[in-house]
Coordinates of C-alpha atoms in Angstrom, one line a residue:
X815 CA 105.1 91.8 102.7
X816 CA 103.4 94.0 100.1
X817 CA 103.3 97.6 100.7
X818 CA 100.8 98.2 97.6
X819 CA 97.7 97.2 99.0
X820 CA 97.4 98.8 102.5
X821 CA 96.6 97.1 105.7
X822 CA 92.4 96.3 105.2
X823 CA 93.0 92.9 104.3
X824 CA 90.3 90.7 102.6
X825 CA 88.0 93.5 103.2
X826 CA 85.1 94.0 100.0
X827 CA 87.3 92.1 97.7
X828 CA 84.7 88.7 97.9
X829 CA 86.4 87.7 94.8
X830 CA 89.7 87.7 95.1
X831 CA 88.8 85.9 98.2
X832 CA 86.8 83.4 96.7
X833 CA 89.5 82.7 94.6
X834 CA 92.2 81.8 96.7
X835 CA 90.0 79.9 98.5
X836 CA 88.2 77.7 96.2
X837 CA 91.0 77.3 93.7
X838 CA 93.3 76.3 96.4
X839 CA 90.7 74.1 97.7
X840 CA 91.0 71.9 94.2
X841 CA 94.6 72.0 94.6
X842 CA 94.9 70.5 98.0
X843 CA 92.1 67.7 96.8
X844 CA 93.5 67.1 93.3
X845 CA 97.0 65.9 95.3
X846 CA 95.6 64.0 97.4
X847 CA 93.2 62.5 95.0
X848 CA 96.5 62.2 92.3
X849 CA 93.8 59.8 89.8
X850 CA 91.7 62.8 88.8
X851 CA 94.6 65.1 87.7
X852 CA 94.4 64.1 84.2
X853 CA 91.4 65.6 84.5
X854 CA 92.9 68.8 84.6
X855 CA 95.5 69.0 82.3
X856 CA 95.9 72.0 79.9
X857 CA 96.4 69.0 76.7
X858 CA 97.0 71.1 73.5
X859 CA 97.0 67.6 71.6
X860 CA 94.1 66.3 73.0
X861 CA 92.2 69.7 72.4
X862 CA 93.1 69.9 68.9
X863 CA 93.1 66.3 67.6
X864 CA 90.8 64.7 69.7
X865 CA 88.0 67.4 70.4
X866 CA 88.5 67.4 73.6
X867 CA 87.4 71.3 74.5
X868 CA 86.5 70.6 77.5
X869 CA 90.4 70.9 78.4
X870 CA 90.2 74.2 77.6
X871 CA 88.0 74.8 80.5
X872 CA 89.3 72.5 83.2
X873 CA 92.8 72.9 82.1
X874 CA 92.7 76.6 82.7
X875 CA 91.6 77.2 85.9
X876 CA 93.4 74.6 88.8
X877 CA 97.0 74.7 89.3
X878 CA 98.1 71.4 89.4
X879 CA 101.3 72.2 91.1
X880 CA 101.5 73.4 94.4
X881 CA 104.4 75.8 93.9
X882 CA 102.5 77.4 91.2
X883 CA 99.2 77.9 93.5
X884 CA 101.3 79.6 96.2
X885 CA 102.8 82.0 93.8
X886 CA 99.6 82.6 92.2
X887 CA 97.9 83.1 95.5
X888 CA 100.2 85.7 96.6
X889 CA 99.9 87.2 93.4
X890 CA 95.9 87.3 93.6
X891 CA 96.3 88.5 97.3
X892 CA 98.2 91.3 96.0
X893 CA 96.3 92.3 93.0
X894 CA 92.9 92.5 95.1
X895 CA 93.9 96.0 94.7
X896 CA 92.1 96.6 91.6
X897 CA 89.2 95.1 92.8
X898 CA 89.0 97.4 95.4
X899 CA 90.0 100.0 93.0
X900 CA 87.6 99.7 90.4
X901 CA 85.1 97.5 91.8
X902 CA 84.4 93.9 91.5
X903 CA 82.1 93.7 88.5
X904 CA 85.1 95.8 86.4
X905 CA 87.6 93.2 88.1
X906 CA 85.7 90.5 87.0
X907 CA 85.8 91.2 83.6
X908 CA 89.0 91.7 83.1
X909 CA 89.9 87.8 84.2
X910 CA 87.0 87.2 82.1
X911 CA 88.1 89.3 78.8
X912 CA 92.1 88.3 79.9
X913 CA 90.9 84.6 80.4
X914 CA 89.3 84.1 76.8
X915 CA 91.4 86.4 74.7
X916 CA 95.1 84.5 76.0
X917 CA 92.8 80.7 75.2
X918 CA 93.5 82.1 71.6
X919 CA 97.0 83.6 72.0
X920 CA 98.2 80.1 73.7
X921 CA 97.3 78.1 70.2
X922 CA 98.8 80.9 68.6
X923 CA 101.9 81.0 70.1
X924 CA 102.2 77.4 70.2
X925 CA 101.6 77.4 66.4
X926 CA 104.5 79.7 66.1
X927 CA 107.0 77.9 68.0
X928 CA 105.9 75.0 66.0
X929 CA 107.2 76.9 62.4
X930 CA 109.5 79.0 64.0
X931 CA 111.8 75.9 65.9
X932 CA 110.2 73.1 64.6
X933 CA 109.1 71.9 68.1
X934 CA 105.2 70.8 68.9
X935 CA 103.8 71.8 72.4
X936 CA 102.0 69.2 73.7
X937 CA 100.7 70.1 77.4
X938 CA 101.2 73.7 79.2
X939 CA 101.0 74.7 82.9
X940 CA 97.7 74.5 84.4
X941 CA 95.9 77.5 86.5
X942 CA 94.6 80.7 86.4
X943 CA 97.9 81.8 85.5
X944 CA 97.2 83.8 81.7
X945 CA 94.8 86.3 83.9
X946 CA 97.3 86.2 86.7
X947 CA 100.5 87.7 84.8
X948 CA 97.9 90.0 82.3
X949 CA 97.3 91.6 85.7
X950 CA 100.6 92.6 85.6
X951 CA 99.9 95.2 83.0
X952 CA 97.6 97.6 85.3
X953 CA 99.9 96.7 88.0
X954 CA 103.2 98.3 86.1
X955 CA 100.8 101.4 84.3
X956 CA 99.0 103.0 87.2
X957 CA 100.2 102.0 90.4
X958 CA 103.1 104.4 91.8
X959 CA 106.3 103.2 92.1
X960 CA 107.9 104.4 95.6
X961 CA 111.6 103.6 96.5
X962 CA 112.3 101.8 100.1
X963 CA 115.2 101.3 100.2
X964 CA 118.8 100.6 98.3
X965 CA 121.0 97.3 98.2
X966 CA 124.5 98.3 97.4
X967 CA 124.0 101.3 97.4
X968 CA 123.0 101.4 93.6
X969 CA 120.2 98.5 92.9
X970 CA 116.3 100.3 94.5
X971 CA 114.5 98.2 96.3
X972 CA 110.4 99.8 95.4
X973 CA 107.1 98.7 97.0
X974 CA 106.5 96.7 94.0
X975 CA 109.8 94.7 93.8
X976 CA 108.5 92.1 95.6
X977 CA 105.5 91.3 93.2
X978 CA 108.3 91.2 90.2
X979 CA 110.1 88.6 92.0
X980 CA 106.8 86.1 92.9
X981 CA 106.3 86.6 89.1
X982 CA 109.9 85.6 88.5
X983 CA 109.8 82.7 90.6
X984 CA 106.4 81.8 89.0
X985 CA 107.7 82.2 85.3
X986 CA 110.3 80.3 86.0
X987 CA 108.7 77.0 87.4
X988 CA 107.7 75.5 84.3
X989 CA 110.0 75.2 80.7
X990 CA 106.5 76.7 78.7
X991 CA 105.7 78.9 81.2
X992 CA 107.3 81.6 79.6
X993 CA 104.2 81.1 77.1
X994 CA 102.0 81.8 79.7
X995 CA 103.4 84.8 80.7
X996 CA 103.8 86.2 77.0
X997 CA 100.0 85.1 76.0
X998 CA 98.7 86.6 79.5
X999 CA 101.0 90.0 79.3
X1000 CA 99.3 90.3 75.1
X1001 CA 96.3 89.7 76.8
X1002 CA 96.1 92.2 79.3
X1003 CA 98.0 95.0 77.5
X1004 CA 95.4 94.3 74.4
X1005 CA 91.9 94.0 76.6
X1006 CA 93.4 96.9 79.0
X1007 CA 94.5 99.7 76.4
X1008 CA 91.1 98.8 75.1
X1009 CA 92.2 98.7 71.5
X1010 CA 89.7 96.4 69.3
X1011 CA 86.5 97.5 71.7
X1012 CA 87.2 94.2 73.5
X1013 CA 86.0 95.6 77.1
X1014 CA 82.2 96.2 75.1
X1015 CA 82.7 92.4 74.2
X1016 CA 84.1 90.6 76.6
X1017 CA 82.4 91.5 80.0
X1018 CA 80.1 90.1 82.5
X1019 CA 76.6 91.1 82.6
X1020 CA 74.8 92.9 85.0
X1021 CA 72.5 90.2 86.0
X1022 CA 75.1 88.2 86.5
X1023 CA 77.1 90.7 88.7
X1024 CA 74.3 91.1 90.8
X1025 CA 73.6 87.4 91.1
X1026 CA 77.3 86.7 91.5
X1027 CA 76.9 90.1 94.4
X1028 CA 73.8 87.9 95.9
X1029 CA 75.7 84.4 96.4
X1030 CA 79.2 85.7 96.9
X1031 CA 79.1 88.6 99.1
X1032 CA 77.8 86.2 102.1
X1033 CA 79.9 83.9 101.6
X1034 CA 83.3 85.6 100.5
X1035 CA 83.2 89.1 102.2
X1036 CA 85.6 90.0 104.6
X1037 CA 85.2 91.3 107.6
X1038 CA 85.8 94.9 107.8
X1039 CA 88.6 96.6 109.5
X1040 CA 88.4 97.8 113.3
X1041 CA 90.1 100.4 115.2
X1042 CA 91.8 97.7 117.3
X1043 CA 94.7 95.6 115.8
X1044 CA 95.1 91.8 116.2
X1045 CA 97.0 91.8 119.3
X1046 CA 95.0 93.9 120.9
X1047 CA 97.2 96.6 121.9
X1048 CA 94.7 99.5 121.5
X1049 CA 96.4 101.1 118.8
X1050 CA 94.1 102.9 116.1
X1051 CA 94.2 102.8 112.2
X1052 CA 94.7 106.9 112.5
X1053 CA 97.7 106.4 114.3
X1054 CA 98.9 103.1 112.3
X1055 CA 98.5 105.6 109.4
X1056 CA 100.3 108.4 110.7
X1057 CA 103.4 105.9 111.6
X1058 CA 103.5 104.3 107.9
X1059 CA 103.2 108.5 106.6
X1060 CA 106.0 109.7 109.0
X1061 CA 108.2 106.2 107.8
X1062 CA 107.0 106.9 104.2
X1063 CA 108.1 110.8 105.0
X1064 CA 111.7 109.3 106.6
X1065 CA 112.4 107.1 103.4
X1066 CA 111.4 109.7 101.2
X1067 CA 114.3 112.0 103.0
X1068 CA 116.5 109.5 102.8
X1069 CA 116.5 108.8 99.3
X1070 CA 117.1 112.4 99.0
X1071 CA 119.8 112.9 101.1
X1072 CA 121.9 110.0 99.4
X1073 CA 121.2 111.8 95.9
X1074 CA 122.7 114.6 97.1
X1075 CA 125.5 113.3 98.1
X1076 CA 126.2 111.1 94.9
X1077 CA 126.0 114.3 92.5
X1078 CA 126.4 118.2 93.2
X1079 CA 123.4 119.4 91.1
X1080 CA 121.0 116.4 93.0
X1081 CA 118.3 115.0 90.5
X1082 CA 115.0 113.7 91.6
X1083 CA 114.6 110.3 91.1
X1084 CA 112.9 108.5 89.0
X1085 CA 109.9 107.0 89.8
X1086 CA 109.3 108.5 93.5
X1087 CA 106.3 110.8 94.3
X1088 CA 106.8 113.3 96.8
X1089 CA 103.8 112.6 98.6
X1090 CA 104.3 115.8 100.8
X1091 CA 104.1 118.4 98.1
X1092 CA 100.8 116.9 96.9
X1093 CA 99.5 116.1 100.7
X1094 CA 100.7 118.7 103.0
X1095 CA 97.2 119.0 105.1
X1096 CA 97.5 115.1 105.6
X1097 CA 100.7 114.5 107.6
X1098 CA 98.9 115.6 110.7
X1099 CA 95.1 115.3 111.2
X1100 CA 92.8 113.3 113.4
X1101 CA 93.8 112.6 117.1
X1102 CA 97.4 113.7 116.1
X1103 CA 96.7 117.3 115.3
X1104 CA 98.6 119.5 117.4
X1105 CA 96.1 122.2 119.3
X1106 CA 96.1 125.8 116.8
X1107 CA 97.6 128.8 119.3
X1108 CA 95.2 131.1 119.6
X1109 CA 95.9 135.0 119.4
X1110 CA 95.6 137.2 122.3
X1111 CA 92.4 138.8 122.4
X1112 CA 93.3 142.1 122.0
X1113 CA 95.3 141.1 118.5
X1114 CA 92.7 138.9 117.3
X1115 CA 91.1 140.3 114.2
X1116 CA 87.7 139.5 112.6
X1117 CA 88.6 137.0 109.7
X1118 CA 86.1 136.4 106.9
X1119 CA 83.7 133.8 106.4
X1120 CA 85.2 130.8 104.6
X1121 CA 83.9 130.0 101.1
X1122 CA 82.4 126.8 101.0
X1123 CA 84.4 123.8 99.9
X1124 CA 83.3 123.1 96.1
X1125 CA 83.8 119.3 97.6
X1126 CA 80.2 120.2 99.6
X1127 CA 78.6 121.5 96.9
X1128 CA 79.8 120.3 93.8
X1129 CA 77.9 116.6 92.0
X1130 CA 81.2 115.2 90.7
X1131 CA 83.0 115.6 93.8
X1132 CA 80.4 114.1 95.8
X1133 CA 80.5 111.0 93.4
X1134 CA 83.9 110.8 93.9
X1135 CA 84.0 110.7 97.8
X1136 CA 81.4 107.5 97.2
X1137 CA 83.7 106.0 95.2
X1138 CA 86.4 106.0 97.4
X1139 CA 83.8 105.2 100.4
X1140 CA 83.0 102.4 98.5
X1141 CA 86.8 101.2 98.2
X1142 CA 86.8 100.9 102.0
X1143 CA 87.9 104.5 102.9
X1144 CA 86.4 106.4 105.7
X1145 CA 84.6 110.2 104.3
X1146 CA 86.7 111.9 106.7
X1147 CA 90.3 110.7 105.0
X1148 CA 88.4 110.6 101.6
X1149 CA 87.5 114.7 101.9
X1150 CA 90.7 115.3 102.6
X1151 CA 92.4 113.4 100.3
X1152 CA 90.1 114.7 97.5
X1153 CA 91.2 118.6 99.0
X1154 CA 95.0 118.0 99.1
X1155 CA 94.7 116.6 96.0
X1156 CA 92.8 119.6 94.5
X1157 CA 89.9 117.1 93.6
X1158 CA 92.0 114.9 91.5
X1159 CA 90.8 111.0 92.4
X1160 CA 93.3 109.0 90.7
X1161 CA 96.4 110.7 92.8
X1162 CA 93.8 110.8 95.8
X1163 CA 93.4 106.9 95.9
X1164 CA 97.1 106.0 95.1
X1165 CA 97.6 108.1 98.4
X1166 CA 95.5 106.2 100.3
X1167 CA 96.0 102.8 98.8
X1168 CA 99.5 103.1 100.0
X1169 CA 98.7 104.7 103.6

């Protein structure tokens, strides 16, 4: 369904995991326990003139509708990209910083509709749904957008369309949620540009990381990917990634092809990455490699010794394969990326992300 986030599933995202699972959990109890709901219910009024803060807590965390919790899951299962990304202590943080900062931005804009149209907000949507939709700001700044397809033959259809539209149906299953959205998207954009120093505030601690590391990893970790699929047909992940890089290399003609034809001077288009200019070496490796042809022996000449690859030698680069390792990459496709990508990480793991 998503084409961001790969094909390793649940794997080293404990989490993410953890939170579709346990917040769902509540969900499924709270309707069939309906008497307990008004535990959970995100009560401006009650916060404000009756002291109860303990709303703020419990109002902010279980989705009391189940529409909402399947949008929201399938917008956590898709955003366990930055976990993998930039680890889960870094992902935590954000929901953390995100979580606090739109607690604040909710009374505020609630205030202001209050002047501005005269109306008082009494209860808003309950959930995790303020660090849900401030996700949305990493998601649109610095994952590639790839084109798939066309409808019409004028309106794109990208890899990331389909997240827009669970966030569509999600903002629009409540009258306040547009609030929500707003307070989450100020949120995000203000804890992720980093602006006031807020990620040096609002973080969680190292102890608690490792603690968190210690309870949830057991429990939450997903198992990691094999070489066989699910029906057990014996295909590899080398050659499920050499299929979804020769369709990614199809599309990618394609697209081209029908710009030509629309214009005489054809433009590229906005938005796509030619992945082949950046990753010629990777189209064929592993099992698929063709066999080199080999000079006769009478032409063959003595070539030089090859430098060493400043990917073998060189700190930063070495740091960088173990990052990626640590995303759930293998060192073989890691190397390579990091050579075709003349060391560069960021346009490294977007490649692999996506293959």
């Amino acid at each position: 369904m998503f084409t961001t986030t790969g094909s390793r599933g649940l794997y080293k995202v404990p989490l993410s995991k953890g939170l579709l699972l346990v917040l769902s959990g509540f969900t499924v109890m709270l309707t069939l326990l309906p008497r307990y709901q008004g535990l959970f219910t995100y009560d401006l009024q009650a916060i404000t003139n009756q002291q109860q803060v303990w709303r703020w807590a419990c109002g902010r965390l279980v989705c009391l509708d189940l529409k909402d919790t399947i949008c929201s899951s399938l917008l956590i299962y898709n955003f366990r990209i930055f976990e993998r990304r930039f680890g889960t202590r870094k992902f935590a943080s954000f929901l953390w910083g995100t979580w606090f900062l739109s607690a604040l931005t909710d009374f505020l804009l609630a205030q202001a509709v209050y002047f501005l149209f005269d109306h008082e907000v009494e209860e808003l949507p309950t959930g995790l749904l303020s660090p849900i939709f401030s996700l949305f700001v990493p998601f649109y700044l610095s994952i590639p957008r790839v084109p798939v397809t066309q409808v019409l033959g004028h309106i794109p259809i990208t890899n990331k369309t389909l997240v827009y539209i669970v966030g569509l149906q999600l903002l629009t299953s409540n009258p306040f949620m547009w609030l929500i959205a707003l307070s989450g998207l100020i949120s995000g954009g203000l804890y992720y540009s980093d602006v006031l120093c807020l990620q040096r505030v609002l973080f969680v601690p190292v102890w608690l990381a490792k603690m968190g590391h210690c309870v949830l990893e057991p429990l939450f970790s997903g198992p990691e990917p094999t070489g066989e699929t699910p029906l057990g047909m014996g295909a590899t992940l080398d050659i499920q990634r050499q299929q979804r890089m020769d369709l990614l290399d199809q599309q990618l003609l394609l697209a081209e092809f029908n710009q030509a034809r629309r214009s005489a001077r054809p433009q590229p288009q906005a938005g796509m990455l030619d992945w082949r200019r950046y990753f010629p070496s990777l189209r064929r490796r592993g099992p698929n490699r063709p066999p080199a042809q080999q000079p006769p022996p009478e032409q063959t000449q003595p070539s030089p010794q090859p430098h060493p690859s400043p990917l073998d030698d060189s700190p930063a680069a070495e740091e960088q394969v173990a990052r990626l390792v640590e995303m759930g990459f293998s060192r073989t496709d890691a190397l390579e990326a990091l050579r075709a990508s003349n060391n560069d990480i960021n346009l490294a793991t977007n490649f692999l992300l996506q293959h």
